[in-house]
Amino acid sequence: GAVAEALPVTGGRIAAVGTPDALRPFVGRPTRVLQLRGETVLPGFHDTHVHPPTGGRHLLECNLHDLPWERDAYLRRIGEYARAHPSEAWIVGGGWAMPAFPGGTPSRLDLDAIVPDRPVYLENRDAHGGWANSAALALAGVSATTADPADGRIEREPDGGPQGTLHEGATRLVERLLPRFTQDRWEEALRRAQAYLHSFGITAITDAWVTPEYVPAYRALAERGELTLRTSLSLWWDRALGLEQLAWFEQARRDAAVGRLHATSVKLMLDGVLENGTGALLEPYLDRTGRPTDNRGIALIDAHALADEIAPALDRAGFDLHMHAIGDRAVRAGLDAVAAVREVNGPADRRPHIAHVQVVHPADIPRFASLGVAATIQPLWAGWEAQMRDLTVPFLGPERSAWQYPFASLARSGARLAGGSDWSVSTPNVLQEVEVAVNRVVPGARGVEPPFLPDERIALDAALRAFTSGGAWVDRLDGAAGSLEPGMLADLVVLDRDLHDRGAGEIGDARVLLTMVEGGAVHVDPALAW
């Protein structure tokens, strides 16, 4: 994009954009002038799909997210945490990755060997599964005679007893017993998460999974002026309930209208994930020999109910649709729902978005633009790594594997892209996400792995727009944030290099030196003379 040399800020907004001469009228006694030499100023980043309460909670609990994907590394950390917290009734945390275990399913016996005397429950890094020890399973009454819930599966040993891994809805069997987090603890988790996100230049977010217990904590921070992140809440559609949830959604929207907080969308989980066979596909998964199975995954919300009842009712109530869709059948169901809403409810200012879009049938690519649906992308997942190689590609087969994460195809078709990390599933480091969107190689595989579907690479500016103006549109902050223009909020990030200068090093190695919200510093790197 265009390069400007000066950016005066006044009253929390950008006053002008241009040459150093543009700065002169603003330089006076209360003015602070930050001279940058080679560093770059960008609009603050928008993370349009993130989970701050659980991400912050993981920072307070047994956190496995920052470890290598290795069984022994996980077991060491769990043992250390248990020894350091002898009085905790439960050992709770999460962040393990499926490729660290045979078949993606860790065993209760490994946990029993380390923590035999207390229940242990650890959520998978993608929140689609849990790992429990024998004590936790016994407390939950899970045995060989326990039936699988309709929306999940208990991994079993040959005798039918629980093996230790719980998939999707089966996680609730144990989760309902976990010690309750108080509002004070949720507020502390949000403070930790906010500081962490600001350190990556993030100034605005969509919390993609908001349940009733989170709203009071967000509201308390907003009322005290402690919420510096511009926060859009996506209220969670509970699949066990129906349209009676609208009353709570509307109450939460009123409660969340404080300071930088607002609630604009409802989150609808349309399917699971491919790695455990619960992502919804148009054609069946393959088995290990490449033959079709009878499994097409799980549609967590019936496509007809979504299009005929749920989506139109949410739209009439003024909520944007925020849909999780991994498989091509779920993506199509989400697009069909938006088409139905437009037909039934007529024209309106809608901001529907489908998150993840891992497998998109080629026939559905042009529908994003024609229906005005944003694709919320998680670029960090669009690379060769163990999960892709071992747990995804073999079960999709070559044709469908080539339909994965079609960022360039979507962009070429005119679709709007918005960027999101899904932290704590993966890092909220926007610059690493941008690097993968541009190169289709994950940072840990630089120089080792070839690009993953290189035709789906997008240009640097397009990737940056996804994490700035694209996110601002989804969050209904367009016109206020997401670009460097006079009158826009001075939500800014200063990087230690020019990302367009390939001689300056890899994009994902760039550092955030300063993050500002309305001209006030919310993160300062010690390397910056501030």
Short mmCIF file of N, CA, C and O in Angstrom, two decimals, residues 209-309:
data_model
loop_
_atom_site.label_atom_id
_atom_site.label_comp_id
_atom_site.label_asym_id
_atom_site.label_seq_id
_atom_site.Cartn_x
_atom_site.Cartn_y
_atom_site.Cartn_z
N TRP A 209 -16.44 -17.78 21.45
CA TRP A 209 -17.17 -18.81 22.20
C TRP A 209 -17.55 -18.22 23.55
O TRP A 209 -16.89 -18.45 24.55
N VAL A 210 -18.62 -17.43 23.58
CA VAL A 210 -18.98 -16.71 24.81
C VAL A 210 -20.19 -17.36 25.46
O VAL A 210 -21.28 -17.38 24.89
N THR A 211 -19.98 -17.91 26.64
CA THR A 211 -21.05 -18.52 27.43
C THR A 211 -21.46 -17.54 28.54
O THR A 211 -20.75 -16.56 28.80
N PRO A 212 -22.58 -17.80 29.23
CA PRO A 212 -23.04 -16.83 30.23
C PRO A 212 -22.02 -16.48 31.31
O PRO A 212 -22.02 -15.35 31.80
N GLU A 213 -21.12 -17.41 31.66
CA GLU A 213 -20.19 -17.10 32.75
C GLU A 213 -19.13 -16.07 32.35
O GLU A 213 -18.52 -15.45 33.21
N TYR A 214 -18.90 -15.88 31.03
CA TYR A 214 -17.85 -14.95 30.61
C TYR A 214 -18.33 -13.49 30.58
O TYR A 214 -17.54 -12.57 30.74
N VAL A 215 -19.62 -13.29 30.32
CA VAL A 215 -20.11 -11.92 30.08
C VAL A 215 -19.89 -11.01 31.29
O VAL A 215 -19.39 -9.89 31.14
N PRO A 216 -20.21 -11.45 32.54
CA PRO A 216 -19.99 -10.56 33.68
C PRO A 216 -18.53 -10.17 33.87
O PRO A 216 -18.23 -9.05 34.29
N ALA A 217 -17.60 -11.10 33.56
CA ALA A 217 -16.18 -10.79 33.72
C ALA A 217 -15.74 -9.73 32.70
O ALA A 217 -15.04 -8.77 33.04
N TYR A 218 -16.16 -9.90 31.44
CA TYR A 218 -15.85 -8.88 30.43
C TYR A 218 -16.46 -7.53 30.83
O TYR A 218 -15.82 -6.49 30.74
N ARG A 219 -17.73 -7.57 31.26
CA ARG A 219 -18.42 -6.32 31.61
C ARG A 219 -17.71 -5.61 32.77
O ARG A 219 -17.54 -4.39 32.76
N ALA A 220 -17.27 -6.39 33.77
CA ALA A 220 -16.59 -5.79 34.93
C ALA A 220 -15.32 -5.07 34.49
O ALA A 220 -15.05 -3.94 34.93
N LEU A 221 -14.54 -5.71 33.61
CA LEU A 221 -13.32 -5.06 33.13
C LEU A 221 -13.66 -3.81 32.33
O LEU A 221 -13.01 -2.77 32.45
N ALA A 222 -14.69 -3.89 31.48
CA ALA A 222 -15.08 -2.74 30.66
C ALA A 222 -15.55 -1.59 31.53
O ALA A 222 -15.20 -0.42 31.28
N GLU A 223 -16.33 -1.89 32.55
CA GLU A 223 -16.85 -0.82 33.43
C GLU A 223 -15.74 -0.13 34.18
O GLU A 223 -15.82 1.08 34.45
N ARG A 224 -14.68 -0.87 34.53
CA ARG A 224 -13.55 -0.27 35.26
C ARG A 224 -12.54 0.39 34.32
O ARG A 224 -11.51 0.88 34.78
N GLY A 225 -12.81 0.33 33.00
CA GLY A 225 -11.86 0.91 32.06
C GLY A 225 -10.62 0.06 31.86
O GLY A 225 -9.63 0.53 31.29
N GLU A 226 -10.66 -1.19 32.31
CA GLU A 226 -9.48 -2.06 32.18
C GLU A 226 -9.46 -2.82 30.86
O GLU A 226 -8.46 -3.46 30.53
N LEU A 227 -10.57 -2.79 30.12
CA LEU A 227 -10.63 -3.53 28.85
C LEU A 227 -10.08 -2.62 27.75
O LEU A 227 -10.78 -1.76 27.24
N THR A 228 -8.81 -2.83 27.42
CA THR A 228 -8.18 -2.03 26.36
C THR A 228 -8.34 -2.68 25.00
O THR A 228 -8.21 -2.00 23.97
N LEU A 229 -8.62 -3.99 24.96
CA LEU A 229 -8.91 -4.66 23.69
C LEU A 229 -10.32 -4.27 23.24
O LEU A 229 -11.27 -4.35 24.03
N ARG A 230 -10.46 -3.85 21.99
CA ARG A 230 -11.81 -3.69 21.42
C ARG A 230 -12.38 -5.09 21.24
O ARG A 230 -11.86 -5.88 20.47
N THR A 231 -13.44 -5.39 21.97
CA THR A 231 -13.89 -6.78 22.08
C THR A 231 -15.31 -6.96 21.58
O THR A 231 -16.23 -6.33 22.09
N SER A 232 -15.45 -7.83 20.59
CA SER A 232 -16.76 -8.21 20.07
C SER A 232 -17.06 -9.63 20.56
O SER A 232 -16.25 -10.54 20.34
N LEU A 233 -18.17 -9.81 21.24
CA LEU A 233 -18.52 -11.11 21.78
C LEU A 233 -19.39 -11.89 20.79
O LEU A 233 -20.37 -11.35 20.27
N SER A 234 -19.00 -13.13 20.53
CA SER A 234 -19.81 -14.03 19.71
C SER A 234 -20.46 -15.03 20.67
O SER A 234 -19.78 -15.87 21.26
N LEU A 235 -21.75 -14.90 20.85
CA LEU A 235 -22.48 -15.64 21.88
C LEU A 235 -22.73 -17.07 21.43
O LEU A 235 -23.18 -17.32 20.31
N TRP A 236 -22.45 -18.00 22.31
CA TRP A 236 -22.42 -19.43 21.96
C TRP A 236 -23.82 -20.01 21.84
O TRP A 236 -24.63 -19.91 22.76
N TRP A 237 -24.11 -20.62 20.68
CA TRP A 237 -25.37 -21.34 20.46
C TRP A 237 -25.25 -22.71 21.11
O TRP A 237 -24.44 -23.54 20.67
N ASP A 238 -26.02 -22.95 22.14
CA ASP A 238 -26.01 -24.24 22.84
C ASP A 238 -26.89 -25.21 22.05
O ASP A 238 -28.10 -25.02 21.94
N ARG A 239 -26.27 -26.27 21.53
CA ARG A 239 -27.00 -27.21 20.67
C ARG A 239 -28.10 -27.97 21.42
O ARG A 239 -29.01 -28.52 20.81
N ALA A 240 -27.99 -28.01 22.75
CA ALA A 240 -29.01 -28.73 23.53
C ALA A 240 -30.28 -27.89 23.69
O ALA A 240 -31.30 -28.40 24.14
N LEU A 241 -30.22 -26.63 23.33
CA LEU A 241 -31.36 -25.72 23.47
C LEU A 241 -31.82 -25.26 22.09
O LEU A 241 -31.20 -25.58 21.07
N GLY A 242 -32.89 -24.49 22.06
CA GLY A 242 -33.41 -23.98 20.79
C GLY A 242 -33.51 -22.47 20.81
O GLY A 242 -32.68 -21.78 21.43
N LEU A 243 -34.54 -21.95 20.14
CA LEU A 243 -34.66 -20.50 19.99
C LEU A 243 -35.01 -19.78 21.29
O LEU A 243 -34.99 -18.55 21.35
N GLU A 244 -35.29 -20.55 22.35
CA GLU A 244 -35.49 -19.89 23.66
C GLU A 244 -34.21 -19.19 24.12
O GLU A 244 -34.24 -18.34 25.01
N GLN A 245 -33.05 -19.53 23.49
CA GLN A 245 -31.80 -18.86 23.84
C GLN A 245 -31.78 -17.39 23.44
O GLN A 245 -30.95 -16.62 23.93
N LEU A 246 -32.67 -17.00 22.54
CA LEU A 246 -32.68 -15.61 22.06
C LEU A 246 -32.80 -14.61 23.20
O LEU A 246 -32.19 -13.53 23.16
N ALA A 247 -33.57 -14.96 24.21
CA ALA A 247 -33.74 -14.03 25.34
C ALA A 247 -32.40 -13.76 26.01
O ALA A 247 -32.08 -12.61 26.35
N TRP A 248 -31.60 -14.84 26.20
CA TRP A 248 -30.28 -14.62 26.80
C TRP A 248 -29.37 -13.83 25.87
O TRP A 248 -28.65 -12.93 26.30
N PHE A 249 -29.38 -14.16 24.58
CA PHE A 249 -28.54 -13.43 23.63
C PHE A 249 -28.85 -11.93 23.69
O PHE A 249 -27.93 -11.09 23.70
N GLU A 250 -30.13 -11.60 23.72
CA GLU A 250 -30.49 -10.18 23.73
C GLU A 250 -30.10 -9.51 25.04
O GLU A 250 -29.64 -8.36 25.05
N GLN A 251 -30.23 -10.24 26.15
CA GLN A 251 -29.80 -9.69 27.44
C GLN A 251 -28.28 -9.50 27.46
O GLN A 251 -27.77 -8.47 27.93
N ALA A 252 -27.54 -10.49 26.93
CA ALA A 252 -26.08 -10.39 26.89
C ALA A 252 -25.65 -9.21 26.02
O ALA A 252 -24.69 -8.51 26.35
N ARG A 253 -26.37 -8.98 24.92
CA ARG A 253 -26.03 -7.85 24.06
C ARG A 253 -26.20 -6.53 24.83
O ARG A 253 -25.36 -5.63 24.70
N ARG A 254 -27.26 -6.44 25.63
CA ARG A 254 -27.44 -5.23 26.43
C ARG A 254 -26.34 -5.11 27.49
O ARG A 254 -25.77 -4.03 27.69
N ASP A 255 -26.02 -6.22 28.14
CA ASP A 255 -25.00 -6.19 29.20
C ASP A 255 -23.62 -5.84 28.65
O ASP A 255 -22.78 -5.28 29.37
N ALA A 256 -23.39 -6.19 27.39
CA ALA A 256 -22.05 -6.02 26.80
C ALA A 256 -21.86 -4.67 26.12
O ALA A 256 -20.82 -4.44 25.51
N ALA A 257 -22.84 -3.80 26.21
CA ALA A 257 -22.72 -2.49 25.54
C ALA A 257 -22.06 -1.50 26.50
O ALA A 257 -22.68 -0.54 26.98
N VAL A 258 -20.76 -1.74 26.78
CA VAL A 258 -20.01 -0.91 27.73
C VAL A 258 -18.62 -0.65 27.16
O VAL A 258 -17.90 -1.60 26.83
N GLY A 259 -18.25 0.61 27.07
CA GLY A 259 -16.88 0.95 26.66
C GLY A 259 -16.50 0.30 25.34
O GLY A 259 -17.20 0.45 24.34
N ARG A 260 -15.40 -0.46 25.35
CA ARG A 260 -14.90 -1.08 24.12
C ARG A 260 -15.53 -2.46 23.87
O ARG A 260 -15.08 -3.19 22.99
N LEU A 261 -16.53 -2.79 24.66
CA LEU A 261 -17.15 -4.12 24.58
C LEU A 261 -18.46 -4.04 23.81
O LEU A 261 -19.24 -3.10 23.98
N HIS A 262 -18.70 -5.00 22.93
CA HIS A 262 -20.01 -5.12 22.31
C HIS A 262 -20.23 -6.58 21.89
O HIS A 262 -19.28 -7.34 21.76
N ALA A 263 -21.50 -6.96 21.72
CA ALA A 263 -21.84 -8.32 21.29
C ALA A 263 -22.62 -8.20 19.99
O ALA A 263 -23.67 -7.58 19.96
N THR A 264 -22.07 -8.77 18.92
CA THR A 264 -22.69 -8.57 17.61
C THR A 264 -23.10 -9.87 16.93
O THR A 264 -23.90 -9.84 16.00
N SER A 265 -22.58 -11.01 17.37
CA SER A 265 -22.81 -12.23 16.60
C SER A 265 -23.13 -13.41 17.51
O SER A 265 -22.91 -13.37 18.71
N VAL A 266 -23.67 -14.45 16.88
CA VAL A 266 -23.91 -15.72 17.57
C VAL A 266 -23.06 -16.78 16.89
O VAL A 266 -23.02 -16.86 15.66
N LYS A 267 -22.38 -17.58 17.70
CA LYS A 267 -21.46 -18.61 17.19
C LYS A 267 -22.20 -19.95 17.08
O LYS A 267 -22.73 -20.46 18.05
N LEU A 268 -22.18 -20.48 15.88
CA LEU A 268 -22.86 -21.75 15.58
C LEU A 268 -21.81 -22.78 15.15
O LEU A 268 -21.12 -22.58 14.16
N MET A 269 -21.71 -23.86 15.90
CA MET A 269 -20.73 -24.91 15.61
C MET A 269 -21.39 -25.91 14.65
O MET A 269 -22.26 -26.68 15.06
N LEU A 270 -20.99 -25.89 13.37
CA LEU A 270 -21.68 -26.72 12.38
C LEU A 270 -21.12 -28.13 12.28
O LEU A 270 -21.81 -29.04 11.84
N ASP A 271 -19.83 -28.31 12.64
CA ASP A 271 -19.25 -29.67 12.60
C ASP A 271 -18.08 -29.74 13.55
O ASP A 271 -17.82 -28.80 14.32
N GLY A 272 -17.36 -30.86 13.51
CA GLY A 272 -16.21 -31.05 14.38
C GLY A 272 -14.92 -30.74 13.63
O GLY A 272 -14.80 -29.69 12.99
N VAL A 273 -13.96 -31.66 13.69
CA VAL A 273 -12.67 -31.48 13.01
C VAL A 273 -12.36 -32.75 12.22
O VAL A 273 -12.87 -33.83 12.52
N LEU A 274 -11.49 -32.61 11.22
CA LEU A 274 -11.19 -33.75 10.35
C LEU A 274 -10.37 -34.83 11.05
O LEU A 274 -10.55 -36.02 10.79
N GLU A 275 -9.48 -34.41 11.94
CA GLU A 275 -8.50 -35.35 12.49
C GLU A 275 -9.16 -36.48 13.28
O GLU A 275 -8.60 -37.57 13.40
N ASN A 276 -10.34 -36.21 13.85
CA ASN A 276 -11.01 -37.30 14.59
C ASN A 276 -12.26 -37.80 13.87
O ASN A 276 -13.10 -38.50 14.44
N GLY A 277 -12.39 -37.40 12.58
CA GLY A 277 -13.49 -37.92 11.77
C GLY A 277 -14.83 -37.29 12.05
O GLY A 277 -15.86 -37.85 11.65
N THR A 278 -14.86 -36.11 12.71
CA THR A 278 -16.14 -35.47 13.01
C THR A 278 -16.41 -34.24 12.14
O THR A 278 -17.50 -33.68 12.20
N GLY A 279 -15.44 -33.79 11.34
CA GLY A 279 -15.72 -32.73 10.37
C GLY A 279 -16.69 -33.26 9.32
O GLY A 279 -16.55 -34.38 8.84
N ALA A 280 -17.71 -32.44 8.96
CA ALA A 280 -18.79 -32.93 8.08
C ALA A 280 -18.39 -32.82 6.61
O ALA A 280 -18.13 -31.72 6.11
N LEU A 281 -18.35 -33.95 5.92
CA LEU A 281 -17.92 -34.01 4.52
C LEU A 281 -19.08 -34.41 3.61
O LEU A 281 -19.98 -35.15 4.00
N LEU A 282 -19.03 -33.92 2.37
CA LEU A 282 -20.04 -34.29 1.37
C LEU A 282 -19.90 -35.75 0.97
O LEU A 282 -20.89 -36.46 0.76
N GLU A 283 -18.67 -36.21 0.84
CA GLU A 283 -18.39 -37.62 0.52
C GLU A 283 -17.64 -38.25 1.69
O GLU A 283 -16.97 -37.55 2.44
N PRO A 284 -17.72 -39.57 1.85
CA PRO A 284 -17.18 -40.19 3.07
C PRO A 284 -15.65 -40.02 3.22
O PRO A 284 -14.92 -39.86 2.24
N TYR A 285 -15.23 -40.10 4.47
CA TYR A 285 -13.80 -40.24 4.77
C TYR A 285 -13.29 -41.53 4.16
O TYR A 285 -14.06 -42.49 3.95
N LEU A 286 -11.98 -41.58 3.92
CA LEU A 286 -11.33 -42.81 3.47
C LEU A 286 -10.75 -43.54 4.68
O LEU A 286 -10.50 -42.92 5.73
N ASP A 287 -10.51 -44.84 4.52
CA ASP A 287 -9.81 -45.56 5.59
C ASP A 287 -8.31 -45.55 5.27
O ASP A 287 -7.87 -44.91 4.31
N ARG A 288 -7.54 -46.25 6.09
CA ARG A 288 -6.08 -46.19 5.93
C ARG A 288 -5.60 -46.80 4.61
O ARG A 288 -4.49 -46.55 4.18
N THR A 289 -6.46 -47.59 3.98
CA THR A 289 -6.07 -48.17 2.69
C THR A 289 -6.56 -47.32 1.51
O THR A 289 -6.36 -47.69 0.36
N GLY A 290 -7.26 -46.20 1.82
CA GLY A 290 -7.73 -45.33 0.75
C GLY A 290 -9.11 -45.65 0.24
O GLY A 290 -9.57 -45.09 -0.76
N ARG A 291 -9.81 -46.59 0.91
CA ARG A 291 -11.17 -46.93 0.49
C ARG A 291 -12.19 -46.10 1.26
O ARG A 291 -12.00 -45.82 2.44
N PRO A 292 -13.32 -45.76 0.61
CA PRO A 292 -14.35 -44.98 1.33
C PRO A 292 -14.91 -45.76 2.51
O PRO A 292 -15.11 -46.98 2.44
N THR A 293 -15.18 -45.03 3.61
CA THR A 293 -15.85 -45.61 4.78
C THR A 293 -17.33 -45.24 4.70
O THR A 293 -17.79 -44.71 3.69
N ASP A 294 -18.07 -45.49 5.76
CA ASP A 294 -19.46 -45.03 5.79
C ASP A 294 -19.60 -43.77 6.66
O ASP A 294 -20.69 -43.39 7.05
N ASN A 295 -18.45 -43.14 6.99
CA ASN A 295 -18.47 -41.96 7.86
C ASN A 295 -18.35 -40.67 7.05
O ASN A 295 -17.38 -40.46 6.33
N ARG A 296 -19.36 -39.81 7.17
CA ARG A 296 -19.29 -38.47 6.55
C ARG A 296 -19.14 -37.39 7.62
O ARG A 296 -19.39 -36.21 7.35
N GLY A 297 -18.75 -37.78 8.84
CA GLY A 297 -18.60 -36.80 9.91
C GLY A 297 -19.93 -36.48 10.57
O GLY A 297 -20.95 -37.12 10.31
N ILE A 298 -19.91 -35.47 11.44
CA ILE A 298 -21.09 -35.13 12.23
C ILE A 298 -21.54 -33.71 11.91
O ILE A 298 -20.76 -32.75 12.06
N ALA A 299 -22.78 -33.57 11.48
CA ALA A 299 -23.40 -32.23 11.37
C ALA A 299 -23.94 -31.90 12.76
O ALA A 299 -24.96 -32.46 13.18
N LEU A 300 -23.25 -31.04 13.48
CA LEU A 300 -23.64 -30.77 14.87
C LEU A 300 -24.94 -29.99 14.95
O LEU A 300 -25.63 -30.02 15.97
N ILE A 301 -25.27 -29.26 13.88
CA ILE A 301 -26.59 -28.60 13.79
C ILE A 301 -27.20 -29.05 12.46
O ILE A 301 -26.54 -28.96 11.41
N ASP A 302 -28.42 -29.53 12.50
CA ASP A 302 -29.09 -30.00 11.29
C ASP A 302 -29.16 -28.86 10.26
O ASP A 302 -29.58 -27.75 10.57
N ALA A 303 -28.76 -29.16 9.03
CA ALA A 303 -28.67 -28.12 7.99
C ALA A 303 -30.03 -27.48 7.70
O ALA A 303 -30.13 -26.28 7.46
N HIS A 304 -31.09 -28.29 7.73
CA HIS A 304 -32.44 -27.74 7.47
C HIS A 304 -32.89 -26.83 8.61
O HIS A 304 -33.44 -25.75 8.38
N ALA A 305 -32.66 -27.28 9.83
CA ALA A 305 -33.04 -26.45 10.99
C ALA A 305 -32.27 -25.13 10.97
O ALA A 305 -32.82 -24.06 11.26
N LEU A 306 -30.99 -25.20 10.59
CA LEU A 306 -30.16 -24.00 10.52
C LEU A 306 -30.72 -23.01 9.50
O LEU A 306 -30.90 -21.82 9.82
N ALA A 307 -31.01 -23.49 8.29
CA ALA A 307 -31.45 -22.59 7.21
C ALA A 307 -32.89 -22.13 7.38
O ALA A 307 -33.23 -20.99 7.06
N ASP A 308 -33.75 -23.04 7.89
CA ASP A 308 -35.19 -22.72 7.93
C ASP A 308 -35.61 -21.97 9.18
O ASP A 308 -36.56 -21.18 9.14
N GLU A 309 -34.93 -22.24 10.31
CA GLU A 309 -35.38 -21.67 11.58
C GLU A 309 -34.32 -20.83 12.28
O GLU A 309 -34.53 -19.64 12.55
#
